[in-house]
Amino acid sequence: MNAPTAELPVVVIGAGPAGLAAAAHLVDRGLTPLVLEAGPAAGTTVREWSHVRLFSTWAEVVDTAAEKLLAATDWTRPDPAAYPSGGDWAEQYLQPLADALGDRVRLGVTVTGVSRAGRDRIVDADREAQPFVVHVTHAEGREERIFARAVIDASGTWTTPSPAGADGLPALGEKAAADHVAYRVPDLRDPAVRARYAGRRTAVIGSGASAFTALVLLADLAGSDDGAGTKALWILRRGISGSTFGGGTADQLPARGALGLAARAAVDEGHADAVTGFRTEAIERHTDGRLVLVGEDGRRLEPVDEVIVLTGFRPDLSFLSEVRLNLDERLQAPAALAPLIDPNQHSCGTVYPHGHRELSHPEQDFYLVGMKSYGRAPTFLAMTGYEQVRSVVAAVAGDLEAADRVELSLPETGVCGGAGLFDDPEADDATGGGCCAPAPQLVQLGAPTATVAAVPVEEAPAGGCCGGS
């Protein structure tokens, strides 16, 4: 390793919204980014939920430095007030941004390890003077070492969904039932996927935006010509109250509030039956081949044809074993950030503005940003990631004044955990902090209500506090 560290690129892991925004900010500051994306295109994971519409407008999902970079191209800025789908976001923003960055984005490159050149995590001597070394594997199998002055990990959490088991481990039999278990909101536009769920009984496990979206889509399928007999069984680890479905018309992200109302309508109109206080212990095969969910309390639910597990996501830390990280023991988020986002304590809509200081680790110039920075917390918004990378890049550039000038105002959210009650099966949110919704009122399941038009939203971690982007 002969090149001075200052002349090396800043490696950014992941060509998603946060990663590409980080690259744009690096270019804006005269630094050289090198974005490493495992997938075949920019926004690969976003494309996997291309059928789902965000509940943030275009104005909230376009980064300022990225827009500045795109302004020099023939890019046409989408209507700021419109709501893009995942596919729109990828094709009309992420791909043009990657194109503008040119060969500073490498596709089909999987990061397999990050360390300091010549130093494993044990060695102190002259550690911070050494560049980072990033081990990668190319799509064709070729291995390579890349040296970097700093590393920004924006690889997200999409590839590591949480399992059905209430203890954070796969339920007994979950892996064996893999042919009938999914971990994504289904794309019912796909004829094969539609046939999988049409006329079937499907268990949806989770209580966040993703679960709401799945319930609404299955309810729509039940009302269609080819969906007669479609039924959802909604599995929640806690109880149901007025705040379960979010802030409704009080939500400062209107599309997110509408989603909660649509999910409530799916239940009230009988398209979904709710099972509360149910912690999944096992998934067993019925004699007819269907699946039976078994709870930790011994309850056995009626057989279902399919199971959709939407219990959140978790960060993949496997390739960071040689990096010195300071992570919260519960959330696996940076230790200084965790108290601000912990769904066991956090009141939604009160995320304190944060930047490089909360995102730093003992390993100088290494940062987790974007959804990955939140670990297992289900509270992330795209605009949060953009502010994170602005601050982090300023710090890498040595402009601490700008890095510390963190300004972020988040909309109040519609799904609250409440202090200490995030996953309490007995909780009805009556003491849950009153963060986003009107005073909780018990929901009468099965009572007819007016139909609420479905408003799909961006796929987001299910199971808790503040819904996704």
Short mmCIF file of C-alpha atoms in Angstrom, two decimals:
data_model
loop_
_atom_site.label_atom_id
_atom_site.label_comp_id
_atom_site.label_asym_id
_atom_site.label_seq_id
_atom_site.Cartn_x
_atom_site.Cartn_y
_atom_site.Cartn_z
CA MET A 1 0.00 0.00 0.00
CA ASN A 2 1.90 3.04 -1.26
CA ALA A 3 -0.68 5.75 -2.00
CA PRO A 4 -1.17 8.41 0.71
CA THR A 5 -4.43 7.79 2.52
CA ALA A 6 -5.81 11.26 1.66
CA GLU A 7 -5.61 10.41 -2.06
CA LEU A 8 -7.73 7.28 -1.70
CA PRO A 9 -11.46 7.13 -2.42
CA VAL A 10 -14.19 7.00 0.20
CA VAL A 11 -15.81 3.60 -0.21
CA VAL A 12 -19.60 3.64 0.04
CA ILE A 13 -21.25 0.25 0.46
CA GLY A 14 -24.61 0.10 -1.30
CA ALA A 15 -26.10 2.02 -4.25
CA GLY A 16 -29.45 2.66 -2.61
CA PRO A 17 -30.93 6.05 -1.66
CA ALA A 18 -28.52 6.75 1.24
CA GLY A 19 -25.45 5.37 -0.50
CA LEU A 20 -25.93 7.34 -3.71
CA ALA A 21 -26.73 10.49 -1.71
CA ALA A 22 -23.47 10.00 0.21
CA ALA A 23 -21.62 9.75 -3.11
CA ALA A 24 -23.26 12.96 -4.34
CA HIS A 25 -22.21 14.80 -1.20
CA LEU A 26 -18.65 13.49 -1.57
CA VAL A 27 -18.51 14.76 -5.15
CA ASP A 28 -19.87 18.11 -4.01
CA ARG A 29 -16.98 18.39 -1.54
CA GLY A 30 -14.35 17.43 -4.07
CA LEU A 31 -13.78 13.96 -2.63
CA THR A 32 -13.76 10.74 -4.67
CA PRO A 33 -16.51 8.22 -3.89
CA LEU A 34 -16.41 4.58 -4.87
CA VAL A 35 -19.84 3.00 -4.52
CA LEU A 36 -19.89 -0.79 -4.30
CA GLU A 37 -23.25 -2.39 -5.09
CA ALA A 38 -23.81 -6.13 -4.85
CA GLY A 39 -26.81 -6.07 -7.16
CA PRO A 40 -26.94 -5.65 -10.93
CA ALA A 41 -28.39 -2.12 -10.88
CA ALA A 42 -28.65 0.97 -8.74
CA GLY A 43 -31.37 0.61 -6.13
CA THR A 44 -31.50 -3.17 -6.48
CA THR A 45 -33.40 -3.67 -3.24
CA VAL A 46 -35.77 -0.78 -3.97
CA ARG A 47 -36.60 -2.50 -7.25
CA GLU A 48 -37.63 -5.59 -5.31
CA TRP A 49 -40.60 -3.65 -3.91
CA SER A 50 -41.22 -1.66 -7.08
CA HIS A 51 -44.97 -2.36 -6.78
CA VAL A 52 -45.28 -0.57 -3.44
CA ARG A 53 -45.94 3.18 -3.25
CA LEU A 54 -44.03 5.33 -0.80
CA PHE A 55 -45.93 7.40 1.74
CA SER A 56 -43.37 10.18 1.26
CA THR A 57 -43.62 12.60 -1.66
CA TRP A 58 -40.91 13.19 -4.24
CA ALA A 59 -39.96 16.36 -2.35
CA GLU A 60 -39.01 14.19 0.64
CA VAL A 61 -37.06 11.47 -1.16
CA VAL A 62 -34.69 13.47 -3.37
CA ASP A 63 -31.43 14.53 -1.72
CA THR A 64 -30.23 18.11 -2.24
CA ALA A 65 -26.66 17.25 -3.28
CA ALA A 66 -27.99 14.55 -5.59
CA GLU A 67 -30.38 17.03 -7.19
CA LYS A 68 -27.49 19.44 -7.72
CA LEU A 69 -25.52 16.71 -9.48
CA LEU A 70 -28.51 15.71 -11.60
CA ALA A 71 -29.15 19.31 -12.62
CA ALA A 72 -26.09 19.11 -14.85
CA THR A 73 -27.72 16.28 -16.83
CA ASP A 74 -30.96 16.03 -18.79
CA TRP A 75 -32.79 14.78 -15.69
CA THR A 76 -36.37 15.94 -15.29
CA ARG A 77 -37.37 16.53 -11.68
CA PRO A 78 -40.60 14.65 -10.83
CA ASP A 79 -43.60 16.50 -9.41
CA PRO A 80 -42.56 17.27 -5.80
CA ALA A 81 -46.10 16.66 -4.51
CA ALA A 82 -46.54 13.25 -6.17
CA TYR A 83 -46.03 9.91 -4.40
CA PRO A 84 -43.58 7.62 -6.23
CA SER A 85 -43.66 3.85 -6.17
CA GLY A 86 -40.47 1.94 -5.48
CA GLY A 87 -40.14 1.41 -9.22
CA ASP A 88 -40.55 5.13 -9.87
CA TRP A 89 -37.93 5.97 -7.24
CA ALA A 90 -35.44 3.55 -8.79
CA GLU A 91 -36.01 4.46 -12.44
CA GLN A 92 -36.61 8.20 -12.20
CA TYR A 93 -34.08 9.08 -9.49
CA LEU A 94 -31.67 6.36 -8.34
CA GLN A 95 -30.70 5.14 -11.80
CA PRO A 96 -30.16 8.65 -13.25
CA LEU A 97 -28.11 9.51 -10.16
CA ALA A 98 -25.95 6.41 -10.59
CA ASP A 99 -25.53 7.27 -14.27
CA ALA A 100 -24.40 10.79 -13.33
CA LEU A 101 -21.83 9.31 -10.95
CA GLY A 102 -20.55 7.14 -13.80
CA ASP A 103 -17.68 4.76 -13.08
CA ARG A 104 -17.68 5.84 -9.44
CA VAL A 105 -20.44 3.25 -9.05
CA ARG A 106 -19.49 -0.41 -9.48
CA LEU A 107 -22.23 -3.01 -9.82
CA GLY A 108 -22.10 -6.73 -9.07
CA VAL A 109 -19.50 -6.20 -6.34
CA THR A 110 -20.16 -7.82 -2.96
CA VAL A 111 -18.23 -6.58 0.07
CA THR A 112 -17.01 -9.57 2.08
CA GLY A 113 -14.86 -7.80 4.66
CA VAL A 114 -13.63 -4.44 5.96
CA SER A 115 -10.49 -3.87 8.04
CA ARG A 116 -7.44 -1.64 8.41
CA ALA A 117 -4.51 -2.41 6.12
CA GLY A 118 -2.21 -4.77 7.96
CA ARG A 119 -4.19 -4.47 11.21
CA ASP A 120 -6.83 -6.83 12.55
CA ARG A 121 -9.23 -5.50 15.16
CA ILE A 122 -6.82 -6.35 18.00
CA VAL A 123 -3.88 -4.20 16.89
CA ASP A 124 -3.63 -0.65 18.25
CA ALA A 125 -0.20 0.36 16.91
CA ASP A 126 -0.44 3.07 14.25
CA ARG A 127 -3.98 1.90 13.51
CA GLU A 128 -5.63 5.19 12.54
CA ALA A 129 -2.79 6.04 10.17
CA GLN A 130 -3.57 2.97 8.07
CA PRO A 131 -6.11 3.10 5.24
CA PHE A 132 -9.11 0.86 5.23
CA VAL A 133 -8.93 -2.29 3.15
CA VAL A 134 -12.20 -3.56 1.68
CA HIS A 135 -12.36 -7.12 0.39
CA VAL A 136 -14.84 -7.69 -2.41
CA THR A 137 -16.01 -10.49 -4.68
CA HIS A 138 -17.13 -9.65 -8.21
CA ALA A 139 -20.11 -11.29 -9.86
CA GLU A 140 -17.86 -13.58 -11.91
CA GLY A 141 -16.07 -14.75 -8.75
CA ARG A 142 -12.94 -12.60 -8.93
CA GLU A 143 -11.68 -11.31 -5.58
CA GLU A 144 -10.14 -7.88 -5.03
CA ARG A 145 -8.81 -5.64 -2.27
CA ILE A 146 -9.74 -1.95 -2.39
CA PHE A 147 -8.07 0.68 -0.20
CA ALA A 148 -10.04 3.61 1.17
CA ARG A 149 -9.57 6.72 3.30
CA ALA A 150 -13.00 6.18 4.90
CA VAL A 151 -15.88 3.71 4.66
CA ILE A 152 -19.60 4.57 4.72
CA ASP A 153 -21.77 1.47 5.03
CA ALA A 154 -25.19 2.19 3.52
CA SER A 155 -25.99 -1.43 2.69
CA GLY A 156 -29.36 -1.37 4.44
CA THR A 157 -31.16 -4.28 6.08
CA TRP A 158 -33.37 -5.61 3.27
CA THR A 159 -31.46 -8.85 2.81
CA THR A 160 -31.84 -9.86 6.47
CA PRO A 161 -35.53 -9.90 7.43
CA SER A 162 -36.48 -10.96 10.93
CA PRO A 163 -38.10 -14.39 11.36
CA ALA A 164 -41.53 -15.38 12.67
CA GLY A 165 -40.28 -16.61 16.02
CA ALA A 166 -41.12 -14.24 18.87
CA ASP A 167 -37.71 -14.84 20.43
CA GLY A 168 -35.94 -13.43 17.37
CA LEU A 169 -35.01 -16.88 16.11
CA PRO A 170 -36.82 -18.82 13.39
CA ALA A 171 -39.88 -20.59 14.76
CA LEU A 172 -39.57 -24.35 14.95
CA GLY A 173 -40.49 -25.63 11.51
CA GLU A 174 -40.19 -22.20 9.86
CA LYS A 175 -37.31 -23.23 7.62
CA ALA A 176 -38.98 -26.51 6.71
CA ALA A 177 -42.10 -24.58 5.67
CA ALA A 178 -40.11 -22.19 3.48
CA ASP A 179 -42.12 -23.05 0.37
CA HIS A 180 -45.17 -21.40 1.95
CA VAL A 181 -43.49 -18.63 3.98
CA ALA A 182 -42.64 -15.19 2.50
CA TYR A 183 -40.89 -12.19 4.05
CA ARG A 184 -42.01 -9.47 1.65
CA VAL A 185 -45.23 -7.69 0.76
CA PRO A 186 -46.54 -9.73 -2.20
CA ASP A 187 -46.68 -8.20 -5.66
CA LEU A 188 -50.19 -9.20 -6.65
CA ARG A 189 -49.70 -7.77 -10.13
CA ASP A 190 -47.60 -10.85 -10.88
CA PRO A 191 -50.00 -13.61 -12.06
CA ALA A 192 -48.01 -16.34 -10.29
CA VAL A 193 -47.94 -14.44 -7.01
CA ARG A 194 -51.61 -13.55 -7.32
CA ALA A 195 -52.51 -17.20 -7.86
CA ARG A 196 -50.52 -18.12 -4.75
CA TYR A 197 -52.78 -16.01 -2.50
CA ALA A 198 -56.09 -15.83 -4.37
CA GLY A 199 -58.81 -17.80 -2.61
CA ARG A 200 -56.36 -18.83 0.12
CA ARG A 201 -56.12 -18.22 3.84
CA THR A 202 -52.93 -16.28 4.65
CA ALA A 203 -51.40 -15.45 8.02
CA VAL A 204 -49.76 -12.01 8.17
CA ILE A 205 -47.36 -11.67 11.12
CA GLY A 206 -46.40 -8.10 12.07
CA SER A 207 -47.86 -4.77 13.13
CA GLY A 208 -46.11 -2.09 11.09
CA ALA A 209 -46.47 -0.45 7.70
CA SER A 210 -45.52 -3.58 5.78
CA ALA A 211 -48.17 -5.64 7.58
CA PHE A 212 -50.75 -2.92 6.92
CA THR A 213 -49.85 -2.95 3.24
CA ALA A 214 -50.17 -6.73 3.00
CA LEU A 215 -53.57 -6.67 4.74
CA VAL A 216 -54.86 -3.99 2.38
CA LEU A 217 -53.61 -5.78 -0.72
CA LEU A 218 -55.16 -9.09 0.39
CA ALA A 219 -58.43 -7.28 1.13
CA ASP A 220 -58.37 -5.80 -2.38
CA LEU A 221 -57.72 -9.27 -3.78
CA ALA A 222 -60.66 -10.66 -1.81
CA GLY A 223 -62.95 -8.12 -3.45
CA SER A 224 -61.75 -8.84 -6.99
CA ASP A 225 -63.26 -11.21 -9.53
CA ASP A 226 -60.49 -13.78 -9.15
CA GLY A 227 -60.03 -13.44 -5.40
CA ALA A 228 -63.21 -14.91 -3.91
CA GLY A 229 -62.45 -16.71 -0.67
CA THR A 230 -59.22 -14.81 0.05
CA LYS A 231 -58.83 -14.31 3.79
CA ALA A 232 -56.11 -12.90 6.03
CA LEU A 233 -55.29 -13.89 9.59
CA TRP A 234 -53.47 -10.99 11.24
CA ILE A 235 -51.05 -12.10 13.96
CA LEU A 236 -50.01 -9.49 16.55
CA ARG A 237 -47.80 -9.96 19.59
CA ARG A 238 -49.65 -7.22 21.45
CA GLY A 239 -53.22 -6.03 21.84
CA ILE A 240 -55.30 -3.77 19.58
CA SER A 241 -56.35 -0.21 20.37
CA GLY A 242 -57.14 2.95 18.46
CA SER A 243 -53.45 3.74 18.05
CA THR A 244 -52.67 0.32 16.57
CA PHE A 245 -53.69 1.64 13.17
CA GLY A 246 -51.70 4.86 13.48
CA GLY A 247 -52.58 8.53 13.46
CA GLY A 248 -55.14 8.45 10.65
CA THR A 249 -56.04 11.97 9.56
CA ALA A 250 -53.75 13.36 12.30
CA ASP A 251 -50.64 11.81 10.71
CA GLN A 252 -48.37 14.45 9.21
CA LEU A 253 -47.61 12.02 6.39
CA PRO A 254 -51.17 11.77 4.99
CA ALA A 255 -50.53 8.66 2.88
CA ARG A 256 -49.22 6.81 5.92
CA GLY A 257 -52.29 7.79 7.92
CA ALA A 258 -54.52 6.63 5.09
CA LEU A 259 -52.71 3.29 5.03
CA GLY A 260 -53.55 2.69 8.67
CA LEU A 261 -57.19 3.54 8.05
CA ALA A 262 -57.27 1.16 5.09
CA ALA A 263 -55.80 -1.62 7.23
CA ARG A 264 -58.45 -0.98 9.86
CA ALA A 265 -61.13 -1.17 7.17
CA ALA A 266 -59.75 -4.54 6.03
CA VAL A 267 -60.28 -5.85 9.56
CA ASP A 268 -63.62 -4.15 10.16
CA GLU A 269 -65.04 -5.43 6.88
CA GLY A 270 -64.12 -9.02 7.71
CA HIS A 271 -61.31 -9.50 5.20
CA ALA A 272 -58.87 -10.12 8.07
CA ASP A 273 -59.31 -11.70 11.50
CA ALA A 274 -56.97 -10.42 14.21
CA VAL A 275 -55.24 -12.71 16.71
CA THR A 276 -53.67 -10.69 19.52
CA GLY A 277 -51.06 -11.47 22.14
CA PHE A 278 -49.77 -14.32 19.98
CA ARG A 279 -46.06 -15.11 20.06
CA THR A 280 -45.18 -17.67 17.43
CA GLU A 281 -43.19 -20.66 18.69
CA ALA A 282 -43.65 -23.18 15.88
CA ILE A 283 -45.01 -23.62 12.38
CA GLU A 284 -46.26 -27.16 11.87
CA ARG A 285 -47.63 -29.06 8.88
CA HIS A 286 -51.27 -30.04 9.06
CA THR A 287 -52.30 -33.42 7.70
CA ASP A 288 -53.60 -31.73 4.56
CA GLY A 289 -50.29 -29.94 3.96
CA ARG A 290 -51.36 -26.54 5.23
CA LEU A 291 -49.56 -24.75 8.06
CA VAL A 292 -50.53 -24.44 11.71
CA LEU A 293 -49.10 -21.64 13.83
CA VAL A 294 -48.43 -22.60 17.44
CA GLY A 295 -48.02 -19.93 20.10
CA GLU A 296 -45.76 -19.90 23.14
CA ASP A 297 -48.91 -20.11 25.28
CA GLY A 298 -49.93 -23.36 23.57
CA ARG A 299 -52.59 -21.91 21.29
CA ARG A 300 -52.89 -23.59 17.90
CA LEU A 301 -54.49 -21.53 15.16
CA GLU A 302 -56.67 -22.87 12.38
CA PRO A 303 -54.58 -24.01 9.38
CA VAL A 304 -53.48 -21.46 6.79
CA ASP A 305 -52.26 -21.90 3.24
CA GLU A 306 -49.55 -19.23 3.33
CA VAL A 307 -47.62 -17.18 5.89
CA ILE A 308 -46.24 -13.68 5.31
CA VAL A 309 -43.71 -12.69 7.97
CA LEU A 310 -43.30 -8.91 8.30
CA THR A 311 -41.62 -8.59 11.67
CA GLY A 312 -38.90 -6.14 10.70
CA PHE A 313 -35.30 -6.32 9.57
CA ARG A 314 -31.86 -6.51 11.15
CA PRO A 315 -28.39 -5.40 10.02
CA ASP A 316 -25.91 -7.78 8.43
CA LEU A 317 -22.73 -7.27 10.46
CA SER A 318 -20.98 -10.43 9.25
CA PHE A 319 -18.46 -8.63 7.02
CA LEU A 320 -17.56 -6.08 9.73
CA SER A 321 -15.96 -8.46 12.22
CA GLU A 322 -12.55 -6.73 11.94
CA VAL A 323 -13.94 -3.22 12.42
CA ARG A 324 -14.19 -1.75 15.90
CA LEU A 325 -17.88 -0.94 16.34
CA ASN A 326 -19.75 0.46 19.31
CA LEU A 327 -23.27 -0.93 18.95
CA ASP A 328 -26.24 -0.87 21.29
CA GLU A 329 -26.77 -4.29 22.82
CA ARG A 330 -30.46 -4.35 21.91
CA LEU A 331 -30.91 -2.49 18.64
CA GLN A 332 -27.49 -3.16 17.04
CA ALA A 333 -27.47 0.54 16.17
CA PRO A 334 -24.61 2.94 17.03
CA ALA A 335 -24.62 3.27 20.80
CA ALA A 336 -25.03 7.05 20.83
CA LEU A 337 -27.96 6.89 18.41
CA ALA A 338 -29.86 4.02 19.99
CA PRO A 339 -31.50 5.96 22.87
CA LEU A 340 -33.00 8.37 20.35
CA ILE A 341 -34.76 5.64 18.35
CA ASP A 342 -35.34 2.78 20.81
CA PRO A 343 -38.97 1.63 20.38
CA ASN A 344 -38.98 0.48 24.01
CA GLN A 345 -38.69 4.12 25.09
CA HIS A 346 -39.07 6.32 22.05
CA SER A 347 -42.17 8.43 21.49
CA CYS A 348 -42.72 8.69 17.75
CA GLY A 349 -42.07 12.02 16.11
CA THR A 350 -39.43 12.93 18.69
CA VAL A 351 -36.29 11.70 16.91
CA TYR A 352 -33.58 14.14 17.95
CA PRO A 353 -31.54 15.57 15.06
CA HIS A 354 -28.41 13.51 14.68
CA GLY A 355 -25.34 13.26 12.51
CA HIS A 356 -21.72 12.15 12.48
CA ARG A 357 -21.20 12.21 16.25
CA GLU A 358 -24.07 9.84 16.97
CA LEU A 359 -23.05 7.67 14.01
CA SER A 360 -19.34 7.41 14.82
CA HIS A 361 -17.54 4.33 16.13
CA PRO A 362 -14.19 3.63 17.79
CA GLU A 363 -12.97 2.91 14.25
CA GLN A 364 -12.29 6.44 13.04
CA ASP A 365 -13.83 7.36 9.66
CA PHE A 366 -16.13 4.35 9.57
CA TYR A 367 -19.88 5.00 9.61
CA LEU A 368 -23.13 3.09 9.37
CA VAL A 369 -25.78 5.26 7.68
CA GLY A 370 -29.26 4.90 6.30
CA MET A 371 -31.54 2.09 7.42
CA LYS A 372 -28.57 0.06 8.63
CA SER A 373 -27.72 2.75 11.16
CA TYR A 374 -31.06 2.13 12.87
CA GLY A 375 -30.24 -1.52 13.47
CA ARG A 376 -33.50 -3.21 14.40
CA ALA A 377 -35.45 -0.03 15.10
CA PRO A 378 -38.48 0.42 12.80
CA THR A 379 -38.44 4.21 12.68
CA PHE A 380 -36.49 5.24 9.60
CA LEU A 381 -37.37 7.91 7.04
CA ALA A 382 -35.47 8.63 3.82
CA MET A 383 -34.95 12.26 4.79
CA THR A 384 -33.20 11.04 7.94
CA GLY A 385 -30.68 9.16 5.83
CA TYR A 386 -30.01 12.18 3.64
CA GLU A 387 -29.27 14.36 6.65
CA GLN A 388 -27.05 11.64 8.09
CA VAL A 389 -24.86 11.44 4.99
CA ARG A 390 -24.64 15.21 4.67
CA SER A 391 -23.22 15.40 8.20
CA VAL A 392 -20.98 12.34 7.83
CA VAL A 393 -19.45 13.51 4.55
CA ALA A 394 -18.78 16.94 6.04
CA ALA A 395 -16.95 15.22 8.90
CA VAL A 396 -14.91 13.06 6.52
CA ALA A 397 -13.99 16.25 4.64
CA GLY A 398 -12.81 17.84 7.88
CA ASP A 399 -15.58 20.46 8.01
CA LEU A 400 -16.76 19.84 11.57
CA GLU A 401 -18.70 23.08 11.70
CA ALA A 402 -20.97 21.90 8.89
CA ALA A 403 -20.99 18.34 10.22
CA ASP A 404 -22.28 19.51 13.59
CA ARG A 405 -24.90 21.78 12.07
CA VAL A 406 -27.54 19.04 11.91
CA GLU A 407 -31.07 20.17 11.17
CA LEU A 408 -33.88 17.69 10.79
CA SER A 409 -37.61 18.05 11.38
CA LEU A 410 -39.50 14.79 11.05
CA PRO A 411 -43.27 14.44 10.59
CA GLU A 412 -45.13 12.88 13.48
CA THR A 413 -45.75 9.24 12.77
CA GLY A 414 -48.77 7.06 13.07
CA VAL A 415 -47.64 3.83 14.75
CA CYS A 416 -46.41 4.07 18.32
CA GLY A 417 -44.70 1.65 20.63
CA GLY A 418 -44.89 3.71 23.78
CA ALA A 419 -42.47 3.64 26.66
CA GLY A 420 -41.78 0.09 27.75
CA LEU A 421 -44.78 -1.30 25.87
CA PHE A 422 -43.33 -1.89 22.41
CA ASP A 423 -43.90 -5.62 22.39
CA ASP A 424 -46.12 -6.18 25.42
CA PRO A 425 -49.01 -8.49 24.47
CA GLU A 426 -51.16 -6.97 27.22
CA ALA A 427 -50.53 -3.38 26.18
CA ASP A 428 -53.35 -1.33 24.70
CA ASP A 429 -51.20 1.81 24.42
CA ALA A 430 -53.21 3.60 27.06
CA THR A 431 -49.97 4.64 28.74
CA GLY A 432 -47.85 4.64 25.64
CA GLY A 433 -46.62 8.18 25.49
CA GLY A 434 -49.33 9.76 23.36
CA CYS A 435 -46.97 10.58 20.55
CA CYS A 436 -48.81 10.50 17.29
CA ALA A 437 -52.43 9.63 17.53
CA PRO A 438 -55.50 10.85 19.38
CA ALA A 439 -56.25 9.27 22.75
CA PRO A 440 -56.57 5.49 22.18
CA GLN A 441 -60.05 4.09 21.79
CA LEU A 442 -60.69 0.35 21.64
CA VAL A 443 -61.47 -0.90 18.16
CA GLN A 444 -64.59 -3.04 17.76
CA LEU A 445 -63.43 -5.73 15.38
CA GLY A 446 -65.98 -6.69 12.80
CA ALA A 447 -68.07 -3.54 13.11
CA PRO A 448 -68.86 -2.17 9.65
CA THR A 449 -67.15 1.09 8.67
CA ALA A 450 -66.87 3.14 5.53
CA THR A 451 -64.46 1.75 2.97
CA VAL A 452 -61.14 3.56 2.91
CA ALA A 453 -59.22 3.64 -0.36
CA ALA A 454 -56.00 1.69 -0.14
CA VAL A 455 -52.84 3.75 -0.22
CA PRO A 456 -49.85 1.41 -0.52
CA VAL A 457 -46.62 2.62 1.02
CA GLU A 458 -42.95 1.92 0.80
CA GLU A 459 -41.92 -1.42 2.19
CA ALA A 460 -40.70 -0.69 5.68
CA PRO A 461 -39.76 -2.62 8.76
CA ALA A 462 -42.85 -3.98 10.37
CA GLY A 463 -43.54 -4.45 14.00
CA GLY A 464 -43.46 -1.17 15.72
CA CYS A 465 -43.05 2.47 16.21
CA CYS A 466 -42.68 4.81 13.34
CA GLY A 467 -43.27 3.14 10.04
CA GLY A 468 -40.92 3.39 7.09
CA SER A 469 -39.88 5.96 4.56
#
